[in-house]
Amino acid sequence: MTYLKKISPAALLIALPSLGLAQDADTTPTMEDIGFIFTTFMFLVAGFLVFFMAAGFAMLEAGLVRGKNVTMQLTKNMALFGLASIFYYILGYNLMYPGDGWSIDGILGAFAVTGLEPVGLEGAEPDLTYASVGSDFFFQLMFCAATASIVSGALAERIKLWPFLVFVIILTAVIYPVQASWKWGGGFLDGMGFQDFAGSTVVHSVGGWAALAGALILGPRIGKYKDGRVHPMPGSNLALATLGTFILWLGWFGFNGGSQLYMDTAGNVADISRIFANTNTAAAAGAVTALILTQLLYKKPDLTMILNGALAGLVSITAEPLAPSLVGSTLIGAVGGAIVVFAVPMLDKFKIDDVVGAIPVHLFAGIWGTIAVVFSNDAATLGVQLYSIVVVGVFTFVASAVVWVILKSTMGIRVSEEAEISGLDTTELGMEAYPEFSRG
């Protein structure tokens, strides 16, 4: 401050042009640089939104399980996200995006640990037509973790923690990346013309197939199906479940919008806004459809069905959120909402216990959404869409079932009858989510 006071105003005026020249010496970004910057920024922001879906899944599951199992669901969601973040970079990312490093061309990707660009891109020659490796990895990781979250809710209230987490490692490191490489990594399904914009099949049905295999092998909760009747087991906190649904709805804008993959032109930005509008419309249509159908079928609206109706609408539009009109998006989402209303009691008839409705929402609506692509995207054909659904479904279901069976025969996957009746919070974790309520 003392030195600056000694400089006269005239001297400062003389110095200003040189200061301006110093600023001018900075390199002005090229159009390629600007495209790289904006697309990278889009991946990061969209990734933040999809990350927040982890909170949505946690709140939805915490609300839909009974109070004695809430802490377990929260623990599973924290742990699965941490494990996905680690094992996806150790193995999954390069299995999913091998570039020209396929181990088996178009079928099995590369076995390598993920590497990022050097600090400041020093000495690197990045692909300025796309985005940074770090932003792409971050964005894709969020999809991988979401797949594992789907499984968590379906198998709630009777599965052991550690066997579940072992399954999460295998799902996020191998099962999910391998099948995703067949489409998004440029594998054989992509070569056939399979269309799945943001993952109705690649993400959602994969989580649904893994959950279905687990539910069949794990079996239903004690008392759920007794004397030929279905005994409802209401969730502990529908306020949390509703909050979770709105968080998921918000995160889906990043899920689908970021899957445009580019934000380097006016056309791409306009398409992202179109995706946002279609995504929101499909969710709204799914919720309203579930509202109306439950009123007609049960004489009273069912909030849990409405929540899952919104989610089913979101899953349904995910395979093609760009091409449809708002009217088309409404119809696609409405069918998703209807699927949930009819699929939940259907699963109960087969005694398949899905605590949060993950299988109807993510598997059944995911299949519908993948088929619905043919109505708006001329590049899609019904034969290829159905073939891809079957290929991904068979692979995921069989691989998941094998893992579940191995875990069952080695570690055991189901808690004891006593632990299930008492609740997993106290027996498996030794802490309760609502201790004041349980103690009166």
GROMACS .gro file of C-alpha atoms in nm:
model
  440
    1MET     CA    1   0.000   0.000   0.000
    2THR     CA    2   0.287   0.242   0.083
    3TYR     CA    3   0.451   0.176  -0.254
    4LEU     CA    4   0.129   0.228  -0.449
    5LYS     CA    5   0.070   0.564  -0.280
    6LYS     CA    6   0.403   0.685  -0.419
    7ILE     CA    7   0.295   0.619  -0.780
    8SER     CA    8   0.150   0.930  -0.938
    9PRO     CA    9  -0.178   0.925  -1.134
   10ALA     CA   10   0.015   1.014  -1.449
   11ALA     CA   11   0.240   0.713  -1.406
   12LEU     CA   12  -0.063   0.487  -1.367
   13LEU     CA   13  -0.214   0.625  -1.688
   14ILE     CA   14   0.112   0.558  -1.870
   15ALA     CA   15   0.116   0.202  -1.734
   16LEU     CA   16  -0.241   0.114  -1.836
   17PRO     CA   17  -0.168   0.045  -2.205
   18SER     CA   18   0.110  -0.196  -2.109
   19LEU     CA   19  -0.127  -0.373  -1.868
   20GLY     CA   20  -0.376  -0.407  -2.151
   21LEU     CA   21  -0.106  -0.554  -2.375
   22ALA     CA   22  -0.026  -0.807  -2.105
   23GLN     CA   23  -0.390  -0.914  -2.104
   24ASP     CA   24  -0.395  -0.926  -2.484
   25ALA     CA   25  -0.102  -1.167  -2.473
   26ASP     CA   26  -0.338  -1.438  -2.343
   27THR     CA   27  -0.443  -1.671  -2.622
   28THR     CA   28  -0.802  -1.629  -2.739
   29PRO     CA   29  -0.976  -1.970  -2.745
   30THR     CA   30  -1.048  -2.112  -3.087
   31MET     CA   31  -1.397  -2.229  -3.180
   32GLU     CA   32  -1.279  -2.586  -3.115
   33ASP     CA   33  -1.157  -2.484  -2.771
   34ILE     CA   34  -1.489  -2.319  -2.694
   35GLY     CA   35  -1.684  -2.628  -2.802
   36PHE     CA   36  -1.458  -2.846  -2.586
   37ILE     CA   37  -1.509  -2.611  -2.289
   38PHE     CA   38  -1.889  -2.598  -2.318
   39THR     CA   39  -1.932  -2.973  -2.370
   40THR     CA   40  -1.703  -3.048  -2.078
   41PHE     CA   41  -1.897  -2.802  -1.863
   42MET     CA   42  -2.225  -2.965  -1.969
   43PHE     CA   43  -2.099  -3.309  -1.864
   44LEU     CA   44  -1.996  -3.177  -1.524
   45VAL     CA   45  -2.326  -2.999  -1.457
   46ALA     CA   46  -2.532  -3.292  -1.589
   47GLY     CA   47  -2.316  -3.522  -1.377
   48PHE     CA   48  -2.395  -3.315  -1.067
   49LEU     CA   49  -2.765  -3.360  -1.138
   50VAL     CA   50  -2.735  -3.736  -1.190
   51PHE     CA   51  -2.524  -3.759  -0.875
   52PHE     CA   52  -2.814  -3.602  -0.683
   53MET     CA   53  -3.025  -3.898  -0.799
   54ALA     CA   54  -2.828  -4.103  -0.546
   55ALA     CA   55  -2.998  -3.895  -0.277
   56GLY     CA   56  -3.330  -3.950  -0.456
   57PHE     CA   57  -3.292  -4.327  -0.452
   58ALA     CA   58  -3.188  -4.318  -0.085
   59MET     CA   59  -3.487  -4.107   0.018
   60LEU     CA   60  -3.732  -4.307  -0.194
   61GLU     CA   61  -3.613  -4.635  -0.046
   62ALA     CA   62  -3.597  -4.498   0.308
   63GLY     CA   63  -3.958  -4.389   0.275
   64LEU     CA   64  -4.089  -4.710   0.123
   65VAL     CA   65  -3.931  -4.958   0.366
   66ARG     CA   66  -4.056  -5.012   0.720
   67GLY     CA   67  -3.901  -4.804   0.998
   68LYS     CA   68  -3.696  -5.095   1.130
   69ASN     CA   69  -3.500  -5.117   0.802
   70VAL     CA   70  -3.438  -4.752   0.712
   71THR     CA   71  -3.079  -4.731   0.834
   72MET     CA   72  -2.988  -5.039   0.633
   73GLN     CA   73  -3.121  -4.882   0.312
   74LEU     CA   74  -2.930  -4.562   0.375
   75THR     CA   75  -2.613  -4.760   0.448
   76LYS     CA   76  -2.652  -4.962   0.128
   77ASN     CA   77  -2.697  -4.649  -0.081
   78MET     CA   78  -2.392  -4.478   0.064
   79ALA     CA   79  -2.180  -4.791   0.028
   80LEU     CA   80  -2.290  -4.880  -0.325
   81PHE     CA   81  -2.211  -4.532  -0.453
   82GLY     CA   82  -1.866  -4.543  -0.297
   83LEU     CA   83  -1.793  -4.888  -0.439
   84ALA     CA   84  -1.924  -4.794  -0.784
   85SER     CA   85  -1.701  -4.485  -0.787
   86ILE     CA   86  -1.393  -4.695  -0.718
   87PHE     CA   87  -1.454  -5.009  -0.923
   88TYR     CA   88  -1.587  -4.827  -1.228
   89TYR     CA   89  -1.252  -4.651  -1.269
   90ILE     CA   90  -1.049  -4.960  -1.179
   91LEU     CA   91  -1.214  -5.174  -1.445
   92GLY     CA   92  -1.557  -5.066  -1.567
   93TYR     CA   93  -1.490  -4.749  -1.767
   94ASN     CA   94  -1.243  -4.901  -2.012
   95LEU     CA   95  -1.452  -5.216  -2.043
   96MET     CA   96  -1.736  -4.986  -2.146
   97TYR     CA   97  -1.537  -4.746  -2.367
   98PRO     CA   98  -1.241  -4.940  -2.508
   99GLY     CA   99  -1.190  -4.722  -2.815
  100ASP     CA  100  -0.974  -4.931  -3.045
  101GLY     CA  101  -0.857  -5.151  -2.756
  102TRP     CA  102  -1.126  -5.422  -2.765
  103SER     CA  103  -1.021  -5.754  -2.613
  104ILE     CA  104  -1.286  -5.923  -2.833
  105ASP     CA  105  -1.394  -5.686  -3.108
  106GLY     CA  106  -1.739  -5.542  -3.040
  107ILE     CA  107  -1.804  -5.778  -2.747
  108LEU     CA  108  -1.547  -5.741  -2.469
  109GLY     CA  109  -1.373  -5.412  -2.399
  110ALA     CA  110  -1.032  -5.324  -2.258
  111PHE     CA  111  -0.892  -5.427  -1.920
  112ALA     CA  112  -0.723  -5.111  -1.795
  113VAL     CA  113  -0.742  -4.861  -1.513
  114THR     CA  114  -0.893  -4.526  -1.609
  115GLY     CA  115  -0.641  -4.248  -1.668
  116LEU     CA  116  -0.717  -3.876  -1.683
  117GLU     CA  117  -0.547  -3.600  -1.880
  118PRO     CA  118  -0.243  -3.436  -1.720
  119VAL     CA  119  -0.288  -3.123  -1.509
  120GLY     CA  120  -0.353  -2.825  -1.733
  121LEU     CA  121  -0.347  -3.060  -2.035
  122GLU     CA  122   0.031  -3.016  -2.032
  123GLY     CA  123   0.183  -3.216  -2.313
  124ALA     CA  124  -0.154  -3.366  -2.406
  125GLU     CA  125  -0.343  -3.344  -2.733
  126PRO     CA  126  -0.709  -3.365  -2.626
  127ASP     CA  127  -0.989  -3.440  -2.867
  128LEU     CA  128  -1.128  -3.089  -2.897
  129THR     CA  129  -1.429  -3.218  -3.087
  130TYR     CA  130  -1.562  -3.379  -2.769
  131ALA     CA  131  -1.489  -3.319  -2.398
  132SER     CA  132  -1.231  -3.391  -2.132
  133VAL     CA  133  -1.180  -3.751  -2.023
  134GLY     CA  134  -1.244  -3.650  -1.662
  135SER     CA  135  -1.585  -3.502  -1.738
  136ASP     CA  136  -1.689  -3.797  -1.953
  137PHE     CA  137  -1.577  -4.045  -1.688
  138PHE     CA  138  -1.756  -3.849  -1.415
  139PHE     CA  139  -2.080  -3.836  -1.613
  140GLN     CA  140  -2.076  -4.204  -1.708
  141LEU     CA  141  -1.995  -4.310  -1.353
  142MET     CA  142  -2.321  -4.159  -1.233
  143PHE     CA  143  -2.517  -4.385  -1.469
  144CYS     CA  144  -2.330  -4.688  -1.343
  145ALA     CA  145  -2.407  -4.606  -0.980
  146ALA     CA  146  -2.774  -4.547  -1.064
  147THR     CA  147  -2.796  -4.901  -1.200
  148ALA     CA  148  -2.682  -5.043  -0.867
  149SER     CA  149  -2.931  -4.825  -0.677
  150ILE     CA  150  -3.217  -4.989  -0.868
  151VAL     CA  151  -3.123  -5.328  -0.726
  152SER     CA  152  -3.098  -5.197  -0.371
  153GLY     CA  153  -3.465  -5.105  -0.336
  154ALA     CA  154  -3.610  -5.423  -0.484
  155LEU     CA  155  -3.423  -5.652  -0.243
  156ALA     CA  156  -3.476  -5.444   0.069
  157GLU     CA  157  -3.565  -5.572   0.417
  158ARG     CA  158  -3.423  -5.923   0.391
  159ILE     CA  159  -3.082  -5.921   0.222
  160LYS     CA  160  -2.751  -5.918   0.406
  161LEU     CA  161  -2.534  -5.611   0.361
  162TRP     CA  162  -2.199  -5.758   0.258
  163PRO     CA  163  -2.318  -6.009  -0.003
  164PHE     CA  164  -2.521  -5.728  -0.158
  165LEU     CA  165  -2.212  -5.509  -0.174
  166VAL     CA  166  -2.010  -5.788  -0.335
  167PHE     CA  167  -2.281  -5.807  -0.602
  168VAL     CA  168  -2.258  -5.430  -0.648
  169ILE     CA  169  -1.886  -5.458  -0.718
  170ILE     CA  170  -1.941  -5.721  -0.987
  171LEU     CA  171  -2.237  -5.533  -1.135
  172THR     CA  172  -2.058  -5.199  -1.162
  173ALA     CA  173  -1.716  -5.333  -1.260
  174VAL     CA  174  -1.821  -5.602  -1.510
  175ILE     CA  175  -2.189  -5.671  -1.584
  176TYR     CA  176  -2.305  -5.316  -1.649
  177PRO     CA  177  -1.994  -5.200  -1.842
  178VAL     CA  178  -1.982  -5.507  -2.068
  179GLN     CA  179  -2.340  -5.477  -2.192
  180ALA     CA  180  -2.316  -5.096  -2.211
  181SER     CA  181  -2.014  -5.130  -2.439
  182TRP     CA  182  -2.230  -5.315  -2.689
  183LYS     CA  183  -2.425  -4.995  -2.751
  184TRP     CA  184  -2.249  -4.689  -2.611
  185GLY     CA  185  -1.895  -4.821  -2.655
  186GLY     CA  186  -1.949  -4.885  -3.024
  187GLY     CA  187  -2.002  -5.260  -2.988
  188PHE     CA  188  -2.203  -5.505  -3.195
  189LEU     CA  189  -2.550  -5.381  -3.096
  190ASP     CA  190  -2.455  -5.029  -3.196
  191GLY     CA  191  -2.330  -5.164  -3.528
  192MET     CA  192  -2.670  -5.324  -3.585
  193GLY     CA  193  -2.844  -4.989  -3.535
  194PHE     CA  194  -2.975  -5.031  -3.180
  195GLN     CA  195  -3.112  -4.700  -3.048
  196ASP     CA  196  -3.105  -4.620  -2.677
  197PHE     CA  197  -3.038  -4.250  -2.627
  198ALA     CA  198  -2.992  -4.235  -2.248
  199GLY     CA  199  -3.044  -4.589  -2.124
  200SER     CA  200  -3.396  -4.728  -2.096
  201THR     CA  201  -3.231  -5.063  -2.165
  202VAL     CA  202  -2.860  -4.999  -2.104
  203VAL     CA  203  -2.920  -4.859  -1.754
  204HIS     CA  204  -3.274  -4.913  -1.633
  205SER     CA  205  -3.367  -5.255  -1.762
  206VAL     CA  206  -3.023  -5.381  -1.660
  207GLY     CA  207  -3.092  -5.273  -1.302
  208GLY     CA  208  -3.436  -5.431  -1.333
  209TRP     CA  209  -3.304  -5.764  -1.465
  210ALA     CA  210  -3.042  -5.780  -1.188
  211ALA     CA  211  -3.312  -5.702  -0.931
  212LEU     CA  212  -3.548  -5.965  -1.073
  213ALA     CA  213  -3.280  -6.234  -1.056
  214GLY     CA  214  -3.202  -6.136  -0.698
  215ALA     CA  215  -3.568  -6.127  -0.593
  216LEU     CA  216  -3.634  -6.474  -0.733
  217ILE     CA  217  -3.332  -6.628  -0.562
  218LEU     CA  218  -3.372  -6.433  -0.238
  219GLY     CA  219  -3.743  -6.499  -0.200
  220PRO     CA  220  -4.017  -6.275  -0.053
  221ARG     CA  221  -4.023  -6.116   0.290
  222ILE     CA  222  -4.171  -6.317   0.575
  223GLY     CA  223  -4.545  -6.272   0.584
  224LYS     CA  224  -4.576  -6.096   0.250
  225TYR     CA  225  -4.763  -6.383   0.086
  226LYS     CA  226  -4.962  -6.594   0.329
  227ASP     CA  227  -5.270  -6.813   0.296
  228GLY     CA  228  -5.303  -6.724  -0.069
  229ARG     CA  229  -5.326  -6.353   0.004
  230VAL     CA  230  -5.097  -6.053  -0.037
  231HIS     CA  231  -5.032  -5.873   0.289
  232PRO     CA  232  -4.932  -5.509   0.236
  233MET     CA  233  -4.627  -5.383   0.425
  234PRO     CA  234  -4.660  -5.002   0.417
  235GLY     CA  235  -4.351  -4.784   0.407
  236SER     CA  236  -4.241  -4.578   0.703
  237ASN     CA  237  -4.236  -4.229   0.557
  238LEU     CA  238  -4.424  -4.127   0.243
  239ALA     CA  239  -4.295  -3.771   0.280
  240LEU     CA  240  -3.939  -3.900   0.227
  241ALA     CA  241  -4.054  -4.118  -0.062
  242THR     CA  242  -4.216  -3.816  -0.228
  243LEU     CA  243  -3.905  -3.606  -0.174
  244GLY     CA  244  -3.696  -3.884  -0.325
  245THR     CA  245  -3.918  -3.896  -0.631
  246PHE     CA  246  -3.889  -3.523  -0.692
  247ILE     CA  247  -3.510  -3.544  -0.651
  248LEU     CA  248  -3.500  -3.825  -0.907
  249TRP     CA  249  -3.723  -3.621  -1.138
  250LEU     CA  250  -3.478  -3.329  -1.110
  251GLY     CA  251  -3.175  -3.553  -1.165
  252TRP     CA  252  -3.332  -3.698  -1.478
  253PHE     CA  253  -3.285  -3.365  -1.660
  254GLY     CA  254  -2.911  -3.425  -1.631
  255PHE     CA  255  -2.953  -3.794  -1.708
  256ASN     CA  256  -3.130  -3.733  -2.040
  257GLY     CA  257  -3.008  -3.383  -2.121
  258GLY     CA  258  -2.641  -3.468  -2.074
  259SER     CA  259  -2.683  -3.768  -2.304
  260GLN     CA  260  -2.701  -3.525  -2.596
  261LEU     CA  261  -2.321  -3.549  -2.548
  262TYR     CA  262  -2.245  -3.213  -2.710
  263MET     CA  263  -2.313  -2.850  -2.624
  264ASP     CA  264  -2.093  -2.691  -2.890
  265THR     CA  265  -2.355  -2.553  -3.130
  266ALA     CA  266  -2.686  -2.369  -3.114
  267GLY     CA  267  -2.854  -2.681  -3.249
  268ASN     CA  268  -2.721  -2.896  -2.966
  269VAL     CA  269  -2.829  -2.645  -2.703
  270ALA     CA  270  -3.177  -2.629  -2.857
  271ASP     CA  271  -3.192  -3.010  -2.854
  272ILE     CA  272  -3.098  -3.019  -2.486
  273SER     CA  273  -3.385  -2.786  -2.405
  274ARG     CA  274  -3.616  -3.006  -2.612
  275ILE     CA  275  -3.498  -3.310  -2.414
  276PHE     CA  276  -3.571  -3.131  -2.085
  277ALA     CA  277  -3.925  -3.048  -2.196
  278ASN     CA  278  -3.999  -3.400  -2.321
  279THR     CA  279  -3.851  -3.560  -2.008
  280ASN     CA  280  -4.065  -3.346  -1.780
  281THR     CA  281  -4.379  -3.410  -1.986
  282ALA     CA  282  -4.336  -3.789  -1.978
  283ALA     CA  283  -4.290  -3.785  -1.600
  284ALA     CA  284  -4.601  -3.573  -1.556
  285ALA     CA  285  -4.804  -3.803  -1.781
  286GLY     CA  286  -4.690  -4.111  -1.588
  287ALA     CA  287  -4.791  -3.957  -1.256
  288VAL     CA  288  -5.131  -3.839  -1.380
  289THR     CA  289  -5.205  -4.174  -1.544
  290ALA     CA  290  -5.129  -4.359  -1.220
  291LEU     CA  291  -5.344  -4.110  -1.029
  292ILE     CA  292  -5.644  -4.167  -1.256
  293LEU     CA  293  -5.605  -4.544  -1.285
  294THR     CA  294  -5.576  -4.603  -0.911
  295GLN     CA  295  -5.885  -4.390  -0.855
  296LEU     CA  296  -6.075  -4.598  -1.111
  297LEU     CA  297  -5.946  -4.936  -0.995
  298TYR     CA  298  -5.930  -4.890  -0.618
  299LYS     CA  299  -6.175  -4.600  -0.567
  300LYS     CA  300  -5.892  -4.404  -0.402
  301PRO     CA  301  -5.567  -4.261  -0.541
  302ASP     CA  302  -5.253  -4.448  -0.433
  303LEU     CA  303  -4.959  -4.217  -0.364
  304THR     CA  304  -4.696  -4.490  -0.401
  305MET     CA  305  -4.836  -4.575  -0.744
  306ILE     CA  306  -4.834  -4.208  -0.840
  307LEU     CA  307  -4.469  -4.176  -0.737
  308ASN     CA  308  -4.371  -4.484  -0.934
  309GLY     CA  309  -4.590  -4.369  -1.223
  310ALA     CA  310  -4.379  -4.054  -1.253
  311LEU     CA  311  -4.060  -4.261  -1.241
  312ALA     CA  312  -4.195  -4.505  -1.500
  313GLY     CA  313  -4.273  -4.213  -1.729
  314LEU     CA  314  -3.915  -4.096  -1.690
  315VAL     CA  315  -3.774  -4.441  -1.764
  316SER     CA  316  -4.002  -4.474  -2.066
  317ILE     CA  317  -3.883  -4.152  -2.231
  318THR     CA  318  -3.515  -4.218  -2.159
  319ALA     CA  319  -3.454  -4.431  -2.468
  320GLU     CA  320  -3.557  -4.143  -2.695
  321PRO     CA  321  -3.617  -3.809  -2.523
  322LEU     CA  322  -3.520  -3.594  -2.823
  323ALA     CA  323  -3.728  -3.697  -3.123
  324PRO     CA  324  -4.087  -3.712  -2.988
  325SER     CA  325  -4.321  -3.413  -2.976
  326LEU     CA  326  -4.472  -3.306  -2.645
  327VAL     CA  327  -4.784  -3.503  -2.738
  328GLY     CA  328  -4.574  -3.809  -2.817
  329SER     CA  329  -4.385  -3.774  -2.490
  330THR     CA  330  -4.716  -3.755  -2.305
  331LEU     CA  331  -4.834  -4.081  -2.459
  332ILE     CA  332  -4.503  -4.257  -2.394
  333GLY     CA  333  -4.501  -4.148  -2.029
  334ALA     CA  334  -4.868  -4.235  -1.984
  335VAL     CA  335  -4.811  -4.591  -2.098
  336GLY     CA  336  -4.523  -4.614  -1.849
  337GLY     CA  337  -4.753  -4.500  -1.569
  338ALA     CA  338  -5.014  -4.758  -1.669
  339ILE     CA  339  -4.750  -5.032  -1.677
  340VAL     CA  340  -4.670  -4.970  -1.311
  341VAL     CA  341  -5.033  -4.981  -1.199
  342PHE     CA  342  -5.090  -5.320  -1.362
  343ALA     CA  343  -4.743  -5.473  -1.316
  344VAL     CA  344  -4.719  -5.431  -0.937
  345PRO     CA  345  -5.018  -5.661  -0.861
  346MET     CA  346  -4.901  -5.897  -1.136
  347LEU     CA  347  -4.569  -5.949  -0.958
  348ASP     CA  348  -4.757  -6.016  -0.637
  349LYS     CA  349  -4.954  -6.290  -0.813
  350PHE     CA  350  -4.624  -6.458  -0.896
  351LYS     CA  351  -4.503  -6.396  -0.537
  352ILE     CA  352  -4.213  -6.181  -0.655
  353ASP     CA  353  -4.152  -5.939  -0.370
  354ASP     CA  354  -4.023  -5.603  -0.494
  355VAL     CA  355  -4.031  -5.365  -0.200
  356VAL     CA  356  -4.016  -5.033  -0.390
  357GLY     CA  357  -4.156  -5.133  -0.730
  358ALA     CA  358  -3.818  -5.119  -0.903
  359ILE     CA  359  -3.891  -5.406  -1.143
  360PRO     CA  360  -4.211  -5.255  -1.291
  361VAL     CA  361  -4.055  -4.908  -1.307
  362HIS     CA  362  -3.711  -4.987  -1.442
  363LEU     CA  363  -3.749  -5.321  -1.619
  364PHE     CA  364  -4.101  -5.319  -1.763
  365ALA     CA  365  -4.112  -4.947  -1.840
  366GLY     CA  366  -3.755  -4.970  -1.969
  367ILE     CA  367  -3.858  -5.238  -2.219
  368TRP     CA  368  -4.159  -5.029  -2.324
  369GLY     CA  369  -3.946  -4.717  -2.368
  370THR     CA  370  -3.695  -4.903  -2.584
  371ILE     CA  371  -3.974  -5.031  -2.810
  372ALA     CA  372  -4.138  -4.686  -2.823
  373VAL     CA  373  -3.829  -4.545  -2.995
  374VAL     CA  374  -3.957  -4.682  -3.327
  375PHE     CA  375  -4.252  -4.440  -3.318
  376SER     CA  376  -4.036  -4.127  -3.337
  377ASN     CA  377  -3.686  -4.223  -3.452
  378ASP     CA  378  -3.659  -4.336  -3.814
  379ALA     CA  379  -3.318  -4.492  -3.744
  380ALA     CA  380  -3.477  -4.751  -3.514
  381THR     CA  381  -3.632  -5.077  -3.633
  382LEU     CA  382  -3.858  -5.294  -3.422
  383GLY     CA  383  -3.658  -5.608  -3.494
  384VAL     CA  384  -3.327  -5.460  -3.380
  385GLN     CA  385  -3.484  -5.299  -3.073
  386LEU     CA  386  -3.644  -5.629  -2.965
  387TYR     CA  387  -3.328  -5.827  -3.039
  388SER     CA  388  -3.120  -5.587  -2.829
  389ILE     CA  389  -3.369  -5.601  -2.541
  390VAL     CA  390  -3.344  -5.981  -2.542
  391VAL     CA  391  -2.965  -5.991  -2.571
  392VAL     CA  392  -2.909  -5.745  -2.289
  393GLY     CA  393  -3.183  -5.908  -2.079
  394VAL     CA  394  -3.053  -6.262  -2.115
  395PHE     CA  395  -2.694  -6.160  -2.048
  396THR     CA  396  -2.779  -5.950  -1.743
  397PHE     CA  397  -3.029  -6.191  -1.592
  398VAL     CA  398  -2.808  -6.499  -1.637
  399ALA     CA  399  -2.490  -6.324  -1.518
  400SER     CA  400  -2.670  -6.177  -1.218
  401ALA     CA  401  -2.836  -6.508  -1.130
  402VAL     CA  402  -2.500  -6.687  -1.139
  403VAL     CA  403  -2.350  -6.430  -0.905
  404TRP     CA  404  -2.649  -6.444  -0.669
  405VAL     CA  405  -2.639  -6.825  -0.657
  406ILE     CA  406  -2.265  -6.826  -0.584
  407LEU     CA  407  -2.312  -6.569  -0.309
  408LYS     CA  408  -2.602  -6.767  -0.165
  409SER     CA  409  -2.399  -7.088  -0.151
  410THR     CA  410  -2.088  -6.923  -0.006
  411MET     CA  411  -2.170  -6.618   0.207
  412GLY     CA  412  -2.544  -6.659   0.231
  413ILE     CA  413  -2.754  -6.370   0.108
  414ARG     CA  414  -3.054  -6.369   0.340
  415VAL     CA  415  -3.065  -6.260   0.702
  416SER     CA  416  -3.203  -6.493   0.966
  417GLU     CA  417  -3.576  -6.508   1.034
  418GLU     CA  418  -3.520  -6.348   1.373
  419ALA     CA  419  -3.319  -6.062   1.221
  420GLU     CA  420  -3.581  -6.000   0.954
  421ILE     CA  421  -3.864  -5.986   1.209
  422SER     CA  422  -3.669  -5.762   1.448
  423GLY     CA  423  -3.544  -5.540   1.167
  424LEU     CA  424  -3.208  -5.513   0.994
  425ASP     CA  425  -3.121  -5.183   1.156
  426THR     CA  426  -3.069  -5.328   1.502
  427THR     CA  427  -2.962  -5.681   1.413
  428GLU     CA  428  -2.723  -5.603   1.125
  429LEU     CA  429  -2.612  -5.249   1.211
  430GLY     CA  430  -2.691  -5.191   1.577
  431MET     CA  431  -2.854  -4.853   1.518
  432GLU     CA  432  -3.199  -4.726   1.434
  433ALA     CA  433  -3.317  -4.446   1.207
  434TYR     CA  434  -3.597  -4.346   1.445
  435PRO     CA  435  -3.486  -4.455   1.795
  436GLU     CA  436  -3.727  -4.225   1.979
  437PHE     CA  437  -4.028  -4.371   1.801
  438SER     CA  438  -3.925  -4.733   1.847
  439ARG     CA  439  -3.877  -4.680   2.220
  440GLY     CA  440  -4.207  -4.502   2.265
   0.00000   0.00000   0.00000
